Coordinates of C-alpha atoms and ligand atoms in Angstrom, one line a residue:
M1 CA -132.8 153.8 108.1
P2 CA -136.1 153.8 106.1
R3 CA -139.0 155.0 108.1
T4 CA -142.7 155.6 107.6
P5 CA -143.2 158.9 105.8
P6 CA -145.2 161.6 107.6
A7 CA -148.9 162.0 106.6
K8 CA -149.4 165.0 104.4
P9 CA -152.5 167.3 104.6
W10 CA -155.3 166.8 102.2
E11 CA -155.3 169.5 99.4
P12 CA -158.9 169.9 98.3
V13 CA -158.3 171.9 95.0
S14 CA -155.5 169.9 93.4
S15 CA -157.1 166.7 94.6
S16 CA -160.5 167.4 93.0
I17 CA -158.9 168.4 89.7
A18 CA -156.9 165.1 89.8
Q19 CA -160.0 163.2 90.7
W20 CA -161.9 164.8 87.8
T21 CA -159.1 163.9 85.3
S22 CA -159.1 160.4 86.7
F23 CA -162.9 160.2 86.5
S24 CA -163.1 161.3 82.8
R25 CA -160.3 158.8 82.0
L26 CA -162.4 156.1 83.8
C27 CA -165.4 156.9 81.6
E28 CA -163.2 156.7 78.5
I29 CA -161.8 153.3 79.5
W30 CA -165.4 152.0 80.2
W31 CA -166.6 153.1 76.8
T32 CA -163.6 151.7 74.9
R33 CA -163.7 148.4 76.6
S34 CA -167.5 148.0 76.4
A35 CA -167.1 148.4 72.6
G36 CA -165.0 145.2 72.4
I37 CA -161.5 144.2 71.3
G38 CA -161.7 146.0 68.0
A39 CA -162.2 149.4 69.8
I40 CA -159.4 148.5 72.2
D41 CA -157.0 147.7 69.4
A42 CA -157.9 150.9 67.5
A43 CA -157.4 153.0 70.7
R44 CA -154.0 151.4 71.2
R45 CA -153.0 152.0 67.6
N46 CA -154.1 155.7 67.7
R47 CA -152.3 156.3 71.0
F48 CA -149.1 154.5 69.7
N49 CA -149.0 156.7 66.6
A50 CA -149.6 159.9 68.6
L51 CA -146.9 158.9 71.1
V52 CA -144.4 158.2 68.3
R53 CA -145.1 161.6 66.7
F54 CA -144.7 163.3 70.0
A55 CA -141.5 161.6 70.9
R56 CA -140.0 162.4 67.5
E57 CA -140.8 166.1 68.0
Q58 CA -139.9 166.5 71.7
S59 CA -137.3 163.8 72.6
P60 CA -133.9 164.3 71.1
F61 CA -133.0 160.7 72.1
Y62 CA -135.8 159.2 70.0
R63 CA -135.3 161.7 67.2
H64 CA -131.7 160.6 66.9
A65 CA -132.5 156.9 67.3
W66 CA -135.2 157.1 64.5
R67 CA -133.3 159.5 62.2
G68 CA -133.1 157.0 59.3
L69 CA -136.8 156.0 59.5
P70 CA -139.5 157.4 57.1
H71 CA -141.8 160.0 58.6
H72 CA -145.2 158.3 57.8
E73 CA -146.9 156.2 60.4
L74 CA -144.8 153.2 61.3
E75 CA -145.5 149.7 62.5
P76 CA -144.2 149.1 66.0
R77 CA -141.7 146.4 64.8
E78 CA -140.0 149.1 62.5
L79 CA -138.8 151.0 65.6
P80 CA -135.6 149.9 67.4
V81 CA -135.7 148.3 70.8
V82 CA -134.4 150.4 73.7
N83 CA -133.1 149.4 77.1
K84 CA -132.7 151.0 80.5
R85 CA -129.0 151.5 80.3
A86 CA -129.1 153.5 77.0
L87 CA -132.1 155.6 78.2
M88 CA -130.5 156.4 81.6
A89 CA -127.1 157.2 79.8
N90 CA -129.1 159.7 77.7
F91 CA -131.5 160.9 80.4
D92 CA -131.5 164.6 79.5
D93 CA -132.1 163.9 75.8
W94 CA -134.7 161.2 76.5
V95 CA -137.2 163.4 78.5
T96 CA -139.5 165.7 76.6
D97 CA -139.6 168.5 79.2
P98 CA -136.3 170.5 79.1
Q99 CA -136.8 171.5 82.7
V100 CA -136.4 167.8 83.7
S101 CA -132.8 166.7 84.2
L102 CA -130.9 163.8 85.6
E103 CA -129.2 166.1 88.0
G104 CA -132.5 167.6 89.2
V105 CA -134.3 164.2 89.5
T106 CA -131.3 162.6 91.3
A107 CA -131.2 165.4 93.9
F108 CA -135.0 165.2 94.3
V109 CA -135.0 161.5 95.1
A110 CA -131.9 161.8 97.3
D111 CA -134.0 163.8 99.8
R112 CA -136.5 161.5 101.6
E113 CA -138.5 164.4 102.7
H114 CA -139.8 164.6 99.1
I115 CA -141.5 161.2 99.1
G116 CA -145.1 161.7 97.9
E117 CA -144.3 165.2 96.7
R118 CA -144.1 166.4 93.1
Y119 CA -140.9 167.1 91.3
L120 CA -141.1 170.6 89.7
D121 CA -144.6 170.7 91.3
R122 CA -146.0 168.5 88.5
Y123 CA -144.2 165.1 88.2
V124 CA -144.1 162.0 90.4
V125 CA -140.7 160.3 90.4
W126 CA -140.2 156.6 90.9
K127 CA -136.9 154.9 91.5
S128 CA -136.7 151.4 90.1
S129 CA -135.6 148.9 92.7
G130 CA -132.9 147.7 90.4
T131 CA -134.3 144.2 89.8
T132 CA -132.6 144.0 86.4
G133 CA -129.3 145.1 87.9
E134 CA -129.6 148.6 86.4
P135 CA -130.8 151.5 88.5
G136 CA -133.5 153.6 86.9
L137 CA -135.4 156.9 87.6
F138 CA -138.9 157.2 86.1
V139 CA -140.8 160.4 85.9
Q140 CA -144.6 160.3 85.4
D141 CA -146.8 163.2 84.3
G142 CA -150.3 164.0 85.6
E143 CA -152.1 162.3 82.6
A144 CA -150.2 159.1 83.3
L145 CA -151.1 159.1 87.0
A146 CA -154.8 159.8 86.1
T147 CA -154.7 156.8 83.8
F148 CA -153.2 154.5 86.4
D149 CA -155.7 155.6 89.0
A150 CA -158.6 155.0 86.5
L151 CA -157.3 151.6 85.5
M152 CA -157.2 150.6 89.2
A153 CA -160.7 151.9 89.6
V154 CA -162.0 150.0 86.6
H155 CA -160.6 146.8 87.9
M156 CA -161.8 147.3 91.4
D157 CA -165.4 148.0 90.2
P158 CA -165.9 150.6 92.9
V159 CA -169.7 150.8 92.8
R160 CA -170.3 147.1 93.3
F161 CA -167.4 146.9 95.7
A162 CA -168.6 149.7 97.9
A163 CA -172.2 148.3 97.9
L164 CA -171.0 144.9 99.0
H165 CA -168.5 146.0 101.6
S166 CA -169.4 149.5 102.7
W167 CA -170.3 148.5 106.2
D168 CA -167.1 146.5 106.6
V169 CA -165.1 149.3 105.2
L170 CA -166.7 151.9 107.3
A171 CA -166.4 149.7 110.4
R172 CA -162.7 149.8 109.9
G173 CA -162.6 153.6 109.3
G174 CA -161.6 153.1 105.6
R175 CA -158.1 152.1 106.9
A176 CA -155.6 150.9 104.4
A177 CA -152.3 149.3 105.2
L178 CA -149.4 149.1 102.7
V179 CA -146.5 146.8 103.8
A180 CA -143.6 147.9 101.6
A181 CA -140.1 149.1 101.5
T182 CA -141.1 152.4 103.1
G183 CA -139.1 155.6 103.0
E184 CA -138.1 155.1 99.4
H185 CA -139.2 156.4 96.1
F186 CA -140.7 153.2 94.9
A187 CA -143.8 153.2 92.7
S188 CA -145.9 151.4 95.3
I189 CA -145.2 153.9 98.1
A190 CA -145.5 157.0 95.9
S191 CA -148.9 156.0 94.5
W192 CA -150.2 154.8 97.8
Q193 CA -149.4 158.2 99.3
R194 CA -151.1 159.9 96.4
A195 CA -154.2 157.8 96.9
S196 CA -154.5 158.6 100.6
Q197 CA -153.9 162.3 100.1
S198 CA -156.6 162.6 97.5
N199 CA -159.3 160.7 99.5
P200 CA -160.4 162.3 102.8
L201 CA -162.4 159.2 103.7
M202 CA -159.5 156.9 103.4
T203 CA -156.6 156.7 105.8
A204 CA -153.5 154.9 104.7
R205 CA -150.5 153.9 106.7
G206 CA -147.2 152.5 105.5
F207 CA -145.6 149.6 107.3
S208 CA -142.0 148.5 106.7
I209 CA -141.0 145.1 105.3
L210 CA -137.7 145.6 107.2
D211 CA -139.5 145.3 110.6
P212 CA -139.4 141.9 112.3
L213 CA -142.6 139.9 111.6
P214 CA -143.8 139.8 115.2
K215 CA -143.7 143.6 115.3
L216 CA -145.6 143.9 112.0
V217 CA -148.2 141.4 113.3
R218 CA -148.7 143.4 116.5
E219 CA -149.0 146.7 114.6
L220 CA -151.5 145.3 112.0
N221 CA -153.6 143.8 114.8
G222 CA -153.7 147.2 116.4
Y223 CA -154.5 149.0 113.1
Q224 CA -157.2 146.6 111.8
P225 CA -157.0 147.6 108.1
A226 CA -160.0 147.2 105.7
F227 CA -157.5 147.1 102.8
L228 CA -154.1 145.3 102.9
A229 CA -151.5 145.7 100.1
S230 CA -148.0 144.3 99.8
Y231 CA -145.7 142.1 97.8
P232 CA -146.8 138.4 97.3
T233 CA -144.0 137.1 99.5
M234 CA -145.0 139.4 102.3
L235 CA -148.7 138.5 102.0
A236 CA -147.8 134.8 102.1
L237 CA -145.9 135.3 105.4
L238 CA -148.8 137.3 106.8
A239 CA -151.3 134.6 105.6
D240 CA -149.3 132.0 107.6
E241 CA -149.5 134.3 110.7
Q242 CA -153.2 134.7 110.2
E243 CA -153.7 130.9 109.9
A244 CA -151.6 130.4 113.0
G245 CA -153.9 132.8 114.9
R246 CA -151.2 135.3 115.7
L247 CA -152.4 137.8 113.1
K248 CA -156.1 138.6 113.7
I249 CA -157.3 141.0 111.0
R250 CA -160.4 140.9 108.8
P251 CA -159.6 142.9 105.6
V252 CA -162.2 143.1 102.9
R253 CA -159.7 143.4 100.0
L254 CA -156.1 142.4 99.4
W255 CA -153.8 143.8 96.8
S256 CA -150.5 142.4 95.6
G257 CA -147.9 143.7 93.2
G258 CA -144.2 144.2 92.6
E259 CA -143.4 140.5 92.3
C260 CA -144.8 137.5 90.4
L261 CA -147.6 135.7 92.2
A262 CA -148.2 132.0 91.5
P263 CA -151.9 130.9 91.3
D264 CA -151.5 128.4 94.2
A265 CA -149.9 131.1 96.4
A266 CA -152.8 133.5 95.6
A267 CA -155.4 130.9 96.5
A268 CA -153.6 130.2 99.9
I269 CA -153.5 133.9 100.7
E270 CA -157.2 134.4 99.9
R271 CA -158.2 131.3 102.0
A272 CA -156.3 132.6 105.0
F273 CA -157.9 136.1 105.0
G274 CA -161.3 135.0 103.6
C275 CA -161.4 137.8 101.0
A276 CA -160.5 138.5 97.4
L277 CA -156.9 139.3 96.3
T278 CA -156.3 141.7 93.4
N279 CA -153.0 140.9 91.7
E280 CA -151.4 143.7 89.6
Y281 CA -148.5 143.2 87.2
G282 CA -146.7 146.5 86.9
A283 CA -143.2 148.1 86.8
S284 CA -141.6 151.4 87.6
E285 CA -141.7 152.0 83.8
C286 CA -145.5 151.5 83.7
M287 CA -147.3 151.1 86.9
S288 CA -150.3 149.1 85.7
I289 CA -149.5 146.6 82.9
A290 CA -152.1 143.9 83.7
Y291 CA -154.6 142.7 86.3
G292 CA -155.2 139.2 87.5
C293 CA -158.5 137.4 86.9
R294 CA -160.2 134.5 88.8
E295 CA -158.8 132.0 86.2
G296 CA -155.3 132.8 87.3
W297 CA -154.3 134.8 84.2
L298 CA -153.3 138.5 83.9
H299 CA -155.3 140.7 81.5
V300 CA -153.2 143.3 79.8
N301 CA -154.5 146.9 79.8
A302 CA -154.2 146.7 76.1
D303 CA -155.8 150.1 75.4
W304 CA -153.0 151.9 77.4
V305 CA -150.1 149.5 77.2
M306 CA -148.4 147.7 74.3
L307 CA -146.7 144.4 75.2
E308 CA -144.7 142.5 72.6
P309 CA -143.4 139.1 73.7
V310 CA -140.1 138.4 71.8
D311 CA -137.4 135.8 71.4
S312 CA -133.7 136.6 72.0
D313 CA -133.4 138.3 68.6
F314 CA -136.5 140.5 69.3
N315 CA -138.7 138.6 66.9
P316 CA -142.3 138.0 68.0
T317 CA -143.0 134.7 69.8
A318 CA -146.2 132.8 69.1
P319 CA -149.1 132.6 71.7
G320 CA -148.7 129.6 74.0
T321 CA -144.9 129.7 74.0
A322 CA -142.7 131.4 76.7
S323 CA -141.0 134.5 75.4
H324 CA -137.3 135.4 76.1
S325 CA -138.3 138.9 77.0
V326 CA -141.1 141.4 76.5
L327 CA -141.1 144.8 74.9
L328 CA -143.1 147.5 76.7
T329 CA -144.6 150.7 75.4
N330 CA -146.4 152.9 78.0
L331 CA -149.0 154.8 76.0
A332 CA -150.1 157.0 79.0
N333 CA -146.9 158.9 79.9
R334 CA -145.4 161.6 77.7
V335 CA -142.7 163.2 79.8
Q336 CA -140.4 160.2 79.6
P337 CA -141.5 158.1 76.6
I338 CA -141.1 154.3 77.1
I339 CA -141.3 152.9 73.5
R340 CA -140.4 149.3 72.7
Y341 CA -138.5 149.0 76.0
N342 CA -136.8 145.7 76.8
L343 CA -138.4 144.8 80.1
G344 CA -136.8 141.4 80.5
D345 CA -139.8 139.3 81.8
S346 CA -140.7 136.1 80.1
V347 CA -144.4 136.0 79.1
I348 CA -146.8 133.4 77.7
V349 CA -149.9 134.7 75.8
K350 CA -153.0 132.6 76.3
P351 CA -153.9 131.3 72.8
E352 CA -157.6 130.9 73.4
P353 CA -160.1 133.4 75.0
C354 CA -160.0 133.4 78.8
A355 CA -162.8 131.5 80.6
C356 CA -163.4 134.6 82.8
G357 CA -165.0 136.4 79.8
N358 CA -162.6 139.4 79.9
P359 CA -161.8 140.2 76.2
L360 CA -158.4 141.8 77.0
P361 CA -155.4 139.6 76.1
A362 CA -154.4 137.2 78.9
I363 CA -150.8 136.5 79.8
Q364 CA -148.8 134.6 82.4
V365 CA -145.5 136.2 83.6
E366 CA -142.4 134.2 84.6
G367 CA -140.5 137.1 86.2
R368 CA -137.6 136.7 88.4
R369 CA -138.5 134.7 91.4
D370 CA -136.3 135.1 94.4
D371 CA -136.3 132.8 97.4
V372 CA -137.7 133.6 100.8
L373 CA -134.9 132.5 103.1
S374 CA -135.5 130.5 106.3
M375 CA -132.7 131.2 108.7
R376 CA -132.2 129.3 112.0
A377 CA -132.0 131.4 115.2
A378 CA -129.8 130.4 118.1
D379 CA -132.8 128.9 119.9
G380 CA -133.5 126.7 116.9
K381 CA -136.5 128.6 115.6
L382 CA -136.8 129.4 111.9
V383 CA -137.1 133.0 110.9
R384 CA -138.2 133.8 107.3
L385 CA -136.6 136.7 105.5
L386 CA -138.1 138.4 102.5
P387 CA -136.0 138.8 99.3
L388 CA -137.1 142.4 98.9
A389 CA -136.0 143.3 102.4
L390 CA -132.5 141.8 101.8
T391 CA -132.0 143.5 98.4
T392 CA -133.2 146.8 99.7
I393 CA -130.8 146.7 102.6
V394 CA -127.8 145.8 100.4
E395 CA -128.6 148.3 97.7
E396 CA -129.1 151.1 100.2
A397 CA -126.0 150.4 102.2
A398 CA -123.5 149.5 99.4
Q399 CA -125.0 151.6 96.6
V400 CA -124.6 148.6 94.3
H401 CA -127.2 147.0 92.0
R402 CA -125.5 143.9 90.6
F403 CA -125.1 141.4 93.5
Q404 CA -126.4 138.2 95.0
V405 CA -127.4 137.2 98.5
A406 CA -127.1 133.4 98.9
Q407 CA -128.0 131.3 101.9
A408 CA -125.1 128.8 102.2
A409 CA -126.2 127.2 105.5
P410 CA -129.1 127.6 108.0
D411 CA -127.1 130.3 109.7
R412 CA -124.8 131.6 107.0
L413 CA -125.3 134.2 104.2
V414 CA -122.8 134.9 101.5
L415 CA -122.7 138.1 99.4
R416 CA -121.5 138.1 95.8
F417 CA -120.8 141.4 94.0
D418 CA -120.4 142.0 90.3
L419 CA -117.5 144.3 90.8
D420 CA -114.1 144.1 89.0
R421 CA -111.8 145.7 91.6
D422 CA -111.1 143.9 94.8
H423 CA -111.1 147.1 96.9
H424 CA -114.5 148.1 95.5
R425 CA -115.8 144.6 96.4
Q426 CA -114.3 144.8 99.9
A427 CA -115.9 148.3 100.5
A428 CA -119.3 147.1 99.2
F429 CA -119.1 144.1 101.4
R430 CA -118.2 146.1 104.5
A431 CA -121.1 148.5 104.0
A432 CA -123.6 145.8 103.1
A433 CA -122.6 143.4 105.9
A434 CA -122.8 146.1 108.6
A435 CA -126.4 146.9 107.5
L436 CA -127.4 143.3 107.2
R437 CA -126.0 142.4 110.6
G438 CA -128.1 145.2 112.1
Y439 CA -131.2 143.9 110.3
L440 CA -130.5 140.3 111.3
K441 CA -130.1 141.3 114.9
R442 CA -133.6 143.0 114.8
Q443 CA -135.0 139.7 113.3
S444 CA -133.6 137.8 116.4
L445 CA -130.8 136.4 114.2
P446 CA -127.6 137.8 115.6
N447 CA -126.1 134.3 115.3
V448 CA -126.2 134.4 111.5
H449 CA -122.8 134.9 109.8
V450 CA -122.4 137.2 106.8
E451 CA -119.5 136.4 104.5
L452 CA -118.0 137.6 101.2
D453 CA -117.8 135.3 98.3
K454 CA -115.2 136.7 95.9
R455 CA -117.0 135.2 92.9
G456 CA -119.6 137.3 91.1
P457 CA -123.3 136.3 91.2
L458 CA -123.9 132.7 90.1
A459 CA -126.6 131.7 87.6
D460 CA -129.1 129.0 88.6
R461 CA -127.8 125.5 87.6
R462 CA -131.1 124.4 86.2
S463 CA -132.6 127.5 84.6
G464 CA -129.4 129.3 83.8
K465 CA -131.1 132.5 85.1
L466 CA -129.6 134.8 87.6
R467 CA -131.5 135.3 90.8
Q468 CA -130.6 138.0 93.4
V469 CA -131.7 136.1 96.5
V470 CA -131.2 132.4 96.5
C471 CA -131.2 129.5 98.9
E472 CA -128.4 127.1 98.2
C473 CA -128.9 124.8 101.2
R474 CA -131.6 122.9 103.1
P475 CA -132.9 124.7 106.2
Ligands
ZN501 ZN1 -159.3 135.9 82.7

């Protein structure tokens, strides 16, 4: 069962080096961005060329993929598109440090004691939550982590923020709460642990999304965090609890990531807690892709990330139109180069400048949106279940990534697996159903039936898209 990882002692030497790297990166970002969009584009271009040169020299996978291409500097569109399946199948040839191997990384993440620690004493490892149906393992080097930290700091504008809120923050002991799928090697938990280890004034505590809501509310009331971070669906549930008066916290800043956040949902969450919400668009492949602005758009960190919205043939889509997918290049990480990687999200680029004044390109993301399920308990009360909690339980228990959890009735869940063999499907169902029943019992829902649907996952009738958690009935 996932649990809150133990707090690690603060390491003054390595932390101050990391902070210095992050601080110099912060200055660099300020300089580039204050010089305008021309300087940002030039920085991106230079970093792209340097990354391509490096990958060609150090990554056998890319060297082979680009063997027919000329050796002078190339336009991004001249390089082939890569995907998670091909990269994971060639993991040992993809990475640029020969000491990093699929076997080694797999063994490292299998041991939960290693959460928040460094693989080979120098790399942070993130496991993708399998939202695209393919599991992935992502290794980040020190430079990449310093860049992500600096990008977060630039956005949070720490000087102004501290001046405005220092009393409130101090009054709450600098306490930060992360409500996430704890006990796993997800990007959010790994980076959160890193942040709390490097800052002696900040105490951070992880809370599990798998816990029943009343328990979470009780624990958060006791903890009284100054900062609260979670997935948008979880923040929306907590906002309802705050409005109902059961949750009584006064955070000074909220952070959301890991799922798409609709502007109206963001506004409702801010209203309930009476403070600003920072929305981050990121992925295990690149933790910080874009940040939300007050106009409801996401501004791409275009000096450190290259995003190419494309149609189904990987041709560029025009601003103002929804793309089929988006190609991601992470310019900060060298150990495992992500270059023109098919991320799968649909993106719309804002054709005109954003009214907020930020010169960075503005986008909206139509990622996969799973349903929050409202299940009816035996006493008639409705209990809401988070899609990320349900998918984490099924993935962990059944070790599968291509499946669907559907609510067929107020008290009935059906599971669909993308597995060819019947005995594999039966085994996956037995494992997943046992874990789900335990979870449902803890959520006061022992009356809910869990059944197997022998069909594979079904695409949405209207959009044609496949969603992992879907409500197919009226509560
Ligand atoms: Zn804006």
